[in-house]
Amino acid sequence: MVSKKMEPLLQNNSAIRMMFEEGNRLAAKYGRENVFDFSLGNPSVPSPACVNQAIRDVLDEEDSLFVHGYMSNAGYEDVREAVAESLNRRYGTNFGVGNVLMTVGAASGLNVILKTILDPEDEVIVFAPYFVEYGSYVRNYDGKLVVIAPDTETFQPNLEEFEKAITPRTKAVIINTPNNPTGVIYSADTLRALAAILEKKQQEYGGSIVLISDEPYRELCYDGAVVPFVTKFYRNTVICYSYSKSLSLPGERIGYLVIPDEMDDSRQVFQAATISNRVLGCVNAPSLMQRVIKRCVDAEVDVAAYDRNRNLLYNGLLECGFSCIKPEGAFYLFVKSPAEDEKEFCEVCKQYNVLVVPGSSFACPGYVRIAYCVSYEQIERSLPAFRKIAAHYHLG
Ligand code: PLP
């Protein structure tokens, strides 16, 4: 009954399901407070107060038929304008209502833009380690995922390999900065070099290559780090943004695409993306959340809370002898596995009630992802367990 295309997804899903069930099994046996689940990227810092207030205000102040009604498939014009103006204020850009398309989160934004531009067998380049769903999204439109091996020194994209991987079938490149799972921010130098390669290859092959910048973690950065704004480096950039992490609203499903005027066939791409939003069945981004975004367009979660978690866990792990690049953004640590097979390391962690995700889930074996979007207390309580795991491997 189930389609051939769905069969591998069914199998993969059971692995994630098993991790979830393992967490529940351990919690039932040892008590929830003694199980240290670092597997999920679910925000642990509440939405800013203005978000809940805006939900109330929208319901109190705006017409009910309007708030719960259909609107343009690209979203409310006043909301799109507010988003454009906020970006212009913060990044010195020049976007308008015609550049912003409201989406059902980043997952949907990525699907919308991939549906808009991909023909079967078109190639989409990603840099390992990468958010595993990219593969599924590209396959949704019969595209081919091309994976560039990681540079495990810096976790910046490996540009030498990248240049060699571009072919006349390359239609898009997806980058994600700050990065899930490494927390690395792609530097301005990296983006400049990446853009130069793309420009050169566009000229060589005579087509357009779209750089899709997936940015759900854009505002989550630490120690004054700056996330360079990608449209400034390369004309054919589409920004894919989400409020899931920046306003802690993952269940509400709200984000946007930016399709700049400077892009090739910009108007046509925008219109086609609006139609993609409709025919993919999203129709439009959630109306109530769009109204809320208009009122909270510059709001941010308490990033300092994630920063405290980051420092506690990073320093704690280093003291035990683990090695890990210090994340500049997002809320993940990507730790080198002390065992050659990181899945074996995950199993050992489990024996100490610590749940982490193997790097092979991000096409980067030999590492594990630890999501520190948990309570500070969970990290404090988990440190003795990490010390025991380190002793198990004779680290430190
Ligand atoms: N892209 C990356 C890199 C992510 O980490 C996530 C979620 O964790 C998404 C996209 C999907 O985000 P959304 O909830 O907006 O669909």
CSV table of C-alpha atoms and ligand atoms in Angstrom, one decimal, residues 41 104-108 110 131 134 137 176 180 214 216-217 241-245 250 253-254 332, ligand 1:
chain,number,residue,atom,x,y,z
A,41,GLY,CA,16.0,20.5,19.4
A,104,VAL,CA,4.5,27.3,7.6
A,105,GLY,CA,8.0,27.3,9.3
A,106,ALA,CA,11.3,26.6,7.7
A,107,ALA,CA,10.4,23.0,6.8
A,108,SER,CA,7.7,24.4,4.6
A,110,LEU,CA,12.4,24.8,2.1
A,131,PHE,CA,19.9,18.8,8.9
A,134,TYR,CA,17.1,18.2,3.5
A,137,TYR,CA,12.8,17.5,1.0
A,176,ASN,CA,22.5,26.6,7.4
A,180,ASN,CA,22.6,22.5,13.3
A,214,ASP,CA,18.2,28.1,6.0
A,216,PRO,CA,16.1,29.2,12.0
A,217,TYR,CA,18.9,30.0,14.4
A,241,TYR,CA,13.6,31.8,8.0
A,242,SER,CA,11.6,30.4,10.9
A,243,TYR,CA,10.4,31.7,14.3
A,244,SER,CA,10.5,28.2,15.7
A,245,LYS,CA,13.7,28.8,17.7
A,250,PRO,CA,8.0,25.4,16.8
A,253,ARG,CA,4.5,26.7,12.4
A,254,ILE,CA,5.5,30.2,11.2
A,332,TYR,CA,23.9,22.2,19.9
B,1,PLP,N1,16.3,23.7,9.4
B,1,PLP,C1,17.1,23.4,10.4
B,1,PLP,C2,18.6,23.5,10.3
B,1,PLP,C3,16.5,23.0,11.6
B,1,PLP,O1,17.3,22.7,12.7
B,1,PLP,C4,15.1,22.9,11.7
B,1,PLP,C5,14.5,22.4,13.0
B,1,PLP,O2,15.1,21.9,13.9
B,1,PLP,C6,14.4,23.3,10.6
B,1,PLP,C7,15.0,23.7,9.5
B,1,PLP,C8,12.9,23.2,10.6
B,1,PLP,O3,12.3,24.3,11.4
B,1,PLP,P1,10.8,24.6,11.4
B,1,PLP,O4,10.3,24.2,12.8
B,1,PLP,O5,10.7,26.1,11.2
B,1,PLP,O6,10.1,23.9,10.3
